[in-house]
Short mmCIF file of C-alpha atoms in Angstrom, two decimals:
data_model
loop_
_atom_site.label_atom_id
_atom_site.label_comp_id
_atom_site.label_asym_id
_atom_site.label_seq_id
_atom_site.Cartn_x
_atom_site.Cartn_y
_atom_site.Cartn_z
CA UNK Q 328 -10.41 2.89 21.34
CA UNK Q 329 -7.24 0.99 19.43
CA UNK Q 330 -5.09 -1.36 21.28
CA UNK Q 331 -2.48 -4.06 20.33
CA UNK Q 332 -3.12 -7.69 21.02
CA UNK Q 333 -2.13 -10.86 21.31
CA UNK Q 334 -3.76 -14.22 20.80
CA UNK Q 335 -0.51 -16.19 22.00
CA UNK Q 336 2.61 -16.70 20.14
CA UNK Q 337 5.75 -18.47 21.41
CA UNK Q 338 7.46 -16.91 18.46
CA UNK Q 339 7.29 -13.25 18.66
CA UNK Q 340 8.46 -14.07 14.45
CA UNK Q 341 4.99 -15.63 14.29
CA UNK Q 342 2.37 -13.98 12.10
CA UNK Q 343 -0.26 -12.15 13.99
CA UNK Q 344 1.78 -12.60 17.04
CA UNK Q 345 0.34 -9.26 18.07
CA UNK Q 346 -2.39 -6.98 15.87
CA UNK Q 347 -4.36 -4.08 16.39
CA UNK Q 348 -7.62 -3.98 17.66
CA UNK Q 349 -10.94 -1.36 17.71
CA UNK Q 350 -12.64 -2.08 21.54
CA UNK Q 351 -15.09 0.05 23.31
CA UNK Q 352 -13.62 2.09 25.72
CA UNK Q 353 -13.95 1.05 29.21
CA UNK Q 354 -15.85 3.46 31.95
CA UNK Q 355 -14.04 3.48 35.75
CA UNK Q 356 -16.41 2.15 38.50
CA UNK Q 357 -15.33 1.58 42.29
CA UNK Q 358 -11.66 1.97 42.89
CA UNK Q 359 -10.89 2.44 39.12
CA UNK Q 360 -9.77 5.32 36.88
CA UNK Q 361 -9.28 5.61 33.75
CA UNK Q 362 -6.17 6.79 32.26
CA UNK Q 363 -5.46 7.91 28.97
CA UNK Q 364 -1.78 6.07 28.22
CA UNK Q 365 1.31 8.76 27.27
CA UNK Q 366 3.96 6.05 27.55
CA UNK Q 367 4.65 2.57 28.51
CA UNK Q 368 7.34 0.02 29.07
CA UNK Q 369 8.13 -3.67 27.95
CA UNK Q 370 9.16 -5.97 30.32
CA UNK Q 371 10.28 -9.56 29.96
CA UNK Q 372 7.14 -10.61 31.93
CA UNK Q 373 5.71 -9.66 28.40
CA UNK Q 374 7.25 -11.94 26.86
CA UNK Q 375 5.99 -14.56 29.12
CA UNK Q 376 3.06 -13.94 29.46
CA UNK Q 377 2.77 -13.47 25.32
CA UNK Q 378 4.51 -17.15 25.19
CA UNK Q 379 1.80 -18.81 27.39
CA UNK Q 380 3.30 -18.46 30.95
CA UNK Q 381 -0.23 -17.98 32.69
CA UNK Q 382 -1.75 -20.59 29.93
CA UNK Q 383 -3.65 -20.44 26.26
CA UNK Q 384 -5.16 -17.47 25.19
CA UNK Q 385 -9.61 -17.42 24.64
CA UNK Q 386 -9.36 -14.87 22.43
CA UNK Q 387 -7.36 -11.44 21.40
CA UNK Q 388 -5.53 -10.32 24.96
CA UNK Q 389 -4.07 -6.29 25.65
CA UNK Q 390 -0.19 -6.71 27.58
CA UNK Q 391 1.49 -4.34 28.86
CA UNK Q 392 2.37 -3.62 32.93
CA UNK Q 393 4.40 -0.43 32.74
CA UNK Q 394 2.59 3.10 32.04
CA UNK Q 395 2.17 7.05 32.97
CA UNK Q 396 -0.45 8.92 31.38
CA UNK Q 397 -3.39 11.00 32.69
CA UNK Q 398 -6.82 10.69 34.30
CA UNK Q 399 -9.58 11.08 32.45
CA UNK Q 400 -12.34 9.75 34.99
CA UNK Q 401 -12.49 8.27 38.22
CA UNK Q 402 -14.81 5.73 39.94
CA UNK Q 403 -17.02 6.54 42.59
CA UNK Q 404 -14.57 5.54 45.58
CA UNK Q 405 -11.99 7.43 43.94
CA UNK Q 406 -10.89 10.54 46.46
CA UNK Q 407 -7.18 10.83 46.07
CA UNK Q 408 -6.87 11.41 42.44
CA UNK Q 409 -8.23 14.12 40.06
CA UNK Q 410 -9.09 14.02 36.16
CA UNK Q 411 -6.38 15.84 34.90
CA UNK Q 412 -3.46 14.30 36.86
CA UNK Q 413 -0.47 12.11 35.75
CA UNK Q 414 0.29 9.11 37.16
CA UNK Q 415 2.24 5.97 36.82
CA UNK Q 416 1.60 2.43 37.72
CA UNK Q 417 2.43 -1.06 36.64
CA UNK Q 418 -1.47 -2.61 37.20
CA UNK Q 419 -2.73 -6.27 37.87
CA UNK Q 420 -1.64 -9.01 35.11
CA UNK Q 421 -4.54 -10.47 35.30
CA UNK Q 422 -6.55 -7.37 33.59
CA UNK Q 423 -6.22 -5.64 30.20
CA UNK Q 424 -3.10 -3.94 29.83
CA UNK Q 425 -1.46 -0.94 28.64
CA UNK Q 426 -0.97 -1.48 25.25
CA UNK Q 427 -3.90 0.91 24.02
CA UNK Q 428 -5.18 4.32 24.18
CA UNK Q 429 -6.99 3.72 27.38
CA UNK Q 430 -6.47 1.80 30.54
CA UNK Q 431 -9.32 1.26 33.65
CA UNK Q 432 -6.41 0.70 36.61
CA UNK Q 433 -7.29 -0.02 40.14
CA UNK Q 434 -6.33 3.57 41.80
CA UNK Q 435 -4.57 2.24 45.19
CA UNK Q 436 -1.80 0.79 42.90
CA UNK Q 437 -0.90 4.08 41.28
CA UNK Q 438 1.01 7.03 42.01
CA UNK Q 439 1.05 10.91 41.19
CA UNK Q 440 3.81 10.83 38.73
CA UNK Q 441 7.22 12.47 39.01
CA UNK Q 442 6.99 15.86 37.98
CA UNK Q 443 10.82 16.29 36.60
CA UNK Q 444 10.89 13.62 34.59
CA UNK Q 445 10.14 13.20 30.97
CA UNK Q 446 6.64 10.92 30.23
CA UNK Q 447 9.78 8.29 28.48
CA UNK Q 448 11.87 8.23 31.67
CA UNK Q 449 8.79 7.74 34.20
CA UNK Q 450 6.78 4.80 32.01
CA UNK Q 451 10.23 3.00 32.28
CA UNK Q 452 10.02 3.18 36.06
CA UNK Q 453 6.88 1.32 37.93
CA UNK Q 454 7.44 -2.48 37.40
CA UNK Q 455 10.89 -2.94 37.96
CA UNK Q 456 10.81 0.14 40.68
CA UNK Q 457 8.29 -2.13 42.54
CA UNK Q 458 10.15 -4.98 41.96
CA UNK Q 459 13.40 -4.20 43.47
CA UNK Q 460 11.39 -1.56 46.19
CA UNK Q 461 9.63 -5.19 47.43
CA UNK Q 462 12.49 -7.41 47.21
CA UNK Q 463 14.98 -5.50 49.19
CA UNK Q 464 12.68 -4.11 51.88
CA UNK Q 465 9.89 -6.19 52.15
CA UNK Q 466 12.08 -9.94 51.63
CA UNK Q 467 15.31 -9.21 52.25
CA UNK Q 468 14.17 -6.37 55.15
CA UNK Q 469 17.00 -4.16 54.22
CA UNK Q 470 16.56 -1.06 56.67
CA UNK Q 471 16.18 2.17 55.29
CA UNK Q 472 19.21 3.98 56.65
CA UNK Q 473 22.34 5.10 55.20
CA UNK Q 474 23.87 4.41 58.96
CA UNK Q 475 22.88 0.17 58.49
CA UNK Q 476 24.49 -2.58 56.83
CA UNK Q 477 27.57 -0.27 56.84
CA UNK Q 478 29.70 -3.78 56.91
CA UNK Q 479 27.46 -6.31 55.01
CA UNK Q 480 27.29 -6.76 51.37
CA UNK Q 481 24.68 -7.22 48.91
CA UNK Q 482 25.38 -8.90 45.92
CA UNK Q 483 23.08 -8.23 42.46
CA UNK Q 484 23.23 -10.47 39.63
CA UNK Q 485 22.05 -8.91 36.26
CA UNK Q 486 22.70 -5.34 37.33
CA UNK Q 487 22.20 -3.92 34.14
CA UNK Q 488 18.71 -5.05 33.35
CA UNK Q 489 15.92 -3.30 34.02
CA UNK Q 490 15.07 -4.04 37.92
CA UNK Q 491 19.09 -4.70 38.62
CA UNK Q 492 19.33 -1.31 37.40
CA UNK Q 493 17.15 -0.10 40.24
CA UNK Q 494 17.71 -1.85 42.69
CA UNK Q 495 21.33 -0.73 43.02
CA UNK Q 496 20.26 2.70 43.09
CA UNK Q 497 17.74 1.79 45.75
CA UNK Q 498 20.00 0.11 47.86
CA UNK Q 499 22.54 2.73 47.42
CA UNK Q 500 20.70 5.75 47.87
CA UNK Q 501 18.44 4.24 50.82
CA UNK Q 502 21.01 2.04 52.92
CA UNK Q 503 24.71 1.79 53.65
CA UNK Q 504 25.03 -1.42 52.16
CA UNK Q 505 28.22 -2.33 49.93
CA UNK Q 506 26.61 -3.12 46.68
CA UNK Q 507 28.53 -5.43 44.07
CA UNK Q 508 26.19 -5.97 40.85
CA UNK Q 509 27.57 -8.11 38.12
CA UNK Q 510 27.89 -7.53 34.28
CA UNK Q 511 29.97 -8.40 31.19
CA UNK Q 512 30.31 -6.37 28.51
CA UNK Q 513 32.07 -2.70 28.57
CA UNK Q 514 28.76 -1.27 28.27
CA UNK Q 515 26.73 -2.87 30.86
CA UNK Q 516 29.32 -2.73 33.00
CA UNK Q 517 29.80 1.05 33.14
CA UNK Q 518 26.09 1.74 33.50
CA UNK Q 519 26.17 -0.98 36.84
CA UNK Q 520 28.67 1.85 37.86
CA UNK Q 521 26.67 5.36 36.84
CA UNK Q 522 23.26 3.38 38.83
CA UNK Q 523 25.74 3.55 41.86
CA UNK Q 524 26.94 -0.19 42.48
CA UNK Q 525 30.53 0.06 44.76
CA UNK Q 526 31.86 -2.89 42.09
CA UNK Q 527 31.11 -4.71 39.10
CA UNK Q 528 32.11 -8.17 38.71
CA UNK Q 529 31.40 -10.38 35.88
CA UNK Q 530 29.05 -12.87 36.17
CA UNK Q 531 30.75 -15.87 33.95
CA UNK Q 532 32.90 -16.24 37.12
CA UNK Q 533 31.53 -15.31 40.10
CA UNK Q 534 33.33 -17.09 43.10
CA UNK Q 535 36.68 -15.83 41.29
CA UNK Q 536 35.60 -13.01 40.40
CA UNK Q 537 34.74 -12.34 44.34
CA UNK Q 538 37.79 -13.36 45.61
CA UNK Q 539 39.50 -10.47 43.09
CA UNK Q 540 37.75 -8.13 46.21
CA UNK Q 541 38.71 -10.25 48.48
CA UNK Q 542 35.45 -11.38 49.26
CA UNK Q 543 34.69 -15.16 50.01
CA UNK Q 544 30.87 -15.12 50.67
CA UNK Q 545 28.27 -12.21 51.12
CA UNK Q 546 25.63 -11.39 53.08
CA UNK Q 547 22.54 -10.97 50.37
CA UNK Q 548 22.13 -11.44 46.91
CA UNK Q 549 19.26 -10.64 44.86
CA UNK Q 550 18.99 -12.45 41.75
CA UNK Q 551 17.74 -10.67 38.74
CA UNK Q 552 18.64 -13.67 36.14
CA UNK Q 553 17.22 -17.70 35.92
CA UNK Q 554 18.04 -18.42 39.01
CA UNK Q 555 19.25 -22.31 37.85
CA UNK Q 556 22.15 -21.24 36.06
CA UNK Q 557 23.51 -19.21 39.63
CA UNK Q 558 22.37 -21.61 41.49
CA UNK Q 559 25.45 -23.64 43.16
CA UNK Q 560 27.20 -20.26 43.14
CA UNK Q 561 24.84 -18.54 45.27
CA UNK Q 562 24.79 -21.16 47.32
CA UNK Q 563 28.55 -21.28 48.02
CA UNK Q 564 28.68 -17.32 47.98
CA UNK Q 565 26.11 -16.76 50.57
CA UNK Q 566 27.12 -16.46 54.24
CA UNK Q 567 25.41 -18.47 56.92
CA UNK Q 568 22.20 -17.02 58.04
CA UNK Q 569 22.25 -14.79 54.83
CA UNK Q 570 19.47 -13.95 52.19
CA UNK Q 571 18.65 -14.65 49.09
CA UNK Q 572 15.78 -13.07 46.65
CA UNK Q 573 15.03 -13.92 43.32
CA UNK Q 574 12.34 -12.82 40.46
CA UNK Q 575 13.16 -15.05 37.57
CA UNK Q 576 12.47 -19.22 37.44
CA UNK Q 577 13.54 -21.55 36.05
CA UNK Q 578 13.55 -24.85 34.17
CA UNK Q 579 16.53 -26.81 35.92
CA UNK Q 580 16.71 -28.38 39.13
CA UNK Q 581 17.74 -26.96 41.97
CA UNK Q 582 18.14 -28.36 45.57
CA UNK Q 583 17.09 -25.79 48.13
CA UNK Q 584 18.08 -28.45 50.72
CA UNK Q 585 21.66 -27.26 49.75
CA UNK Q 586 21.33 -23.96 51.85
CA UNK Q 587 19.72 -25.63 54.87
CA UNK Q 588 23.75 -25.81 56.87
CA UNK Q 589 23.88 -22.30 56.49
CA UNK Q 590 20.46 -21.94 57.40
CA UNK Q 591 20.15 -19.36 54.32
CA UNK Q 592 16.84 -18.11 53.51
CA UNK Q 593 15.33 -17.92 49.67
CA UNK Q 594 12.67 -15.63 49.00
CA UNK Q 595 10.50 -15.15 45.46
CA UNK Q 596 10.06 -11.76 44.87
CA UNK Q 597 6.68 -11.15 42.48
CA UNK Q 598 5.52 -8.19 42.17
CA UNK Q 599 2.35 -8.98 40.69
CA UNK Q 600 0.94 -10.99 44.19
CA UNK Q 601 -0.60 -7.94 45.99
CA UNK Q 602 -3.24 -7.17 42.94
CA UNK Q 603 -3.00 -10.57 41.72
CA UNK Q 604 -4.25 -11.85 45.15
CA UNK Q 605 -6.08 -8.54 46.54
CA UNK Q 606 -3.28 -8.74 49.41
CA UNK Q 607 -2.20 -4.80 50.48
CA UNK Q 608 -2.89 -3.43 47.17
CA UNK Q 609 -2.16 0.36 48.66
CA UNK Q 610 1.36 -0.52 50.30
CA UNK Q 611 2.34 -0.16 46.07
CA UNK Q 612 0.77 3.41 45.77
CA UNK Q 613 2.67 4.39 48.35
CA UNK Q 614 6.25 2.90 47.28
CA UNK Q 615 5.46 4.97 43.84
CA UNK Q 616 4.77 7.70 45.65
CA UNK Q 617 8.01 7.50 47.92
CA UNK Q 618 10.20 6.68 44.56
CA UNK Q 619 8.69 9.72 42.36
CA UNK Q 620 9.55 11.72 45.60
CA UNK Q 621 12.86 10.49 45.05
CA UNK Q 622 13.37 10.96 41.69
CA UNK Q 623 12.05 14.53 41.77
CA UNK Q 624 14.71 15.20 44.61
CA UNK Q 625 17.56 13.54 42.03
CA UNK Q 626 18.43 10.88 44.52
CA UNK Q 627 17.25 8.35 41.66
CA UNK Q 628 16.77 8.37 38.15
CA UNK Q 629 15.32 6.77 35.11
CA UNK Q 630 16.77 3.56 33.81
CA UNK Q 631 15.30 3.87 30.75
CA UNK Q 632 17.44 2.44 28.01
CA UNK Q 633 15.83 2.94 24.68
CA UNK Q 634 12.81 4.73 23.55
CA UNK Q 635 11.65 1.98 20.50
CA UNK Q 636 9.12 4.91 18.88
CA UNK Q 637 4.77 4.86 19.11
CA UNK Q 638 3.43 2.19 19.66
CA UNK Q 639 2.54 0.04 17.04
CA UNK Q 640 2.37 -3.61 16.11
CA UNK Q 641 5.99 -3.08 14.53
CA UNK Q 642 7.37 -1.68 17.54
CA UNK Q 643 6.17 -3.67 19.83
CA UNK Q 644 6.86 -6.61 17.81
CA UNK Q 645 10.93 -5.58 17.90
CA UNK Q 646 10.52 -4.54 21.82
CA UNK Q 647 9.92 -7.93 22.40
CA UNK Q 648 12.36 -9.28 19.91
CA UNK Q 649 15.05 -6.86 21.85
CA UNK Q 650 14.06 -8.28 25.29
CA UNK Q 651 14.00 -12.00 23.99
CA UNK Q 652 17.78 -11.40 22.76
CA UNK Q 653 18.55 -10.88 26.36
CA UNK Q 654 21.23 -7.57 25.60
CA UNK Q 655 19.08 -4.46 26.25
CA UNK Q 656 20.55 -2.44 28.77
CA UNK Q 657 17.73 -0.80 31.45
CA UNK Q 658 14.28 -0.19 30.23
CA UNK Q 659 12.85 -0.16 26.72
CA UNK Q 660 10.04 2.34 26.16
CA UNK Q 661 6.80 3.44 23.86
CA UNK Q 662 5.36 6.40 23.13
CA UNK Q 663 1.52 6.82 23.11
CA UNK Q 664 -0.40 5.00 20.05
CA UNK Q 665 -0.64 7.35 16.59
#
């Protein structure tokens, strides 16, 4: 089968930073099936990961944690799935991605696909649906009930990328939380607002930018951006006892002793720990399942952005390029390899 690898490049402009590769293809055993990739998704963890995040490459390496496509066989252990279906998924980061033709994917982390939704819109969905699902229900224990949180306020920085995108939806279609996202240029800012997000506020000035709602402080905020360069805002914007949840690091220094007099609570969201660490690897199955539910029913819907074209080394190569530029707007997207 063809795929598109990497052998490590900080600069994505790097020669051979990715190239395509002939590998056998893989057979499912166990839990596994094998799915024949329609569409995937780029993600900054991508990037990361391309740049050396989880260390030095041994030798050519498949990315990619963000598909749909269709079964084509199914281990032995496999019950719940049938060759023939479409699913989606986002997968394990610590196994071959789905930059190729074929993918072996661990079948309690997948999902029967939406069934209203192009194969574009629903490979721009898993990671970043996960993502947000896990940080405001499982960290931040927002209840699911448009009757709660009716007078607290949840506060998103980076609404317009790819999980911020989401997650307002989430929190506005599933709770009765006020939900202030932040964004900066005309563009972003009106797509915060069609996701669902009560207000916009720019980012650049955040405590000011507050007070224009007459807002001092605010109950939870979920940061989608290095959390360094927020960091003294959040702390003076979060109320006593309040939450925080973050999935990006960072290289500064921060003092989490500064939220210990409001007894605020900070919580890393990754959404790669349940595979990564074989921790409740079905509990993400079955937030895919509840989201395609809800986007069949309307009550969500795709944030993807762009669709880049096949994938190819070229492609891929300017996905990342896009991402690293840090001013895409929701989810970029692949079609299946020529």
């Amino acid at each position: 089968m063809k795929a598109i690898a990497t052998r490590g490049a900080s600069d994505i402009n790097a020669p051979g930073a990715f190239e395509k590769i002939e590998i056998e293809r893989p057979a499912p055993e166990g839990e596994d099936v094998l799915v024949r990739i329609e569409a995937i998704s780029v993600n900054p963890v991508d990037t990361k990961v391309r740049a050396g995040a989880l260390g030095e490459f041994g030798e050519p390496t498949i990315l990619g944690w963000d598909a749909t496509g269709i079964v084509e066989a199914v281990g032995e252990r496999v019950s719940e799935l049938s060759v023939g279906e479409r699913i989606y998924y986002s997968g394990e980061v610590n196994r071959p991605g789905c930059n190729a033709q074929y993918q072996l994917i661990d079948s309690r982390l997948v999902a029967r696909a939406p069934q209203t939704l192009d194969i574009e819109e629903i490979a721009a969905m898993p990671l970043t649906a996960l993502t947000a699902w896990e940080a405001l229900f499982d960290k931040l224990r927002l209840a699911q009930d448009s009757g709660d949180h009716g007078d607290q306020t949840l506060l998103i920085i980076n609404g317009a990328g790819g999980v911020g995108s989401i997650a307002i939806q989430l929190a506005r279609q599933l709770t009765g939380i006020r939900v202030i996202a932040t964004a900066s240029r005309e563009q972003s800012v009106q797509w915060c607002r069609e996701m669902g997000a009560h207000d916009v506020i720019d980012h650049h000035d955040l405590i000011n930018e507050l007070k224009r709602l007459d807002l001092e402080e605010v109950d939870y905020i979920f940061n989608c951006h290095d959390i360094g360069v927020h960091w003294d805002n959040m702390v003076s914007l979060i109320k006593p006892l309040g939450e925080i949840v973050a999935i990006a690091e960072t290289k500064q220094h921060v003092d989490l002793s500064a939220l210990q007099g409001k007894a605020a609570s900070f919580h890393w969201e990754f959404m790669f720990t349940r595979p990564l660490h074989d921790v409740q690897r079905e509990q993400q199955g079955a937030a895919l399942a509840t989201m395609a539910r809800l986007l069949d029913e309307g009550r969500l819907r795709s944030t993807l952005g762009e669709i880049v074209g096949p994938l190819n080394v070229e492609n891929l190569t300017r996905a990342h390029q896009m991402l690293e530029e840090g001013h895409t707007i929701g989810k970029l997207v692949l079609t299946a390899m020529n």
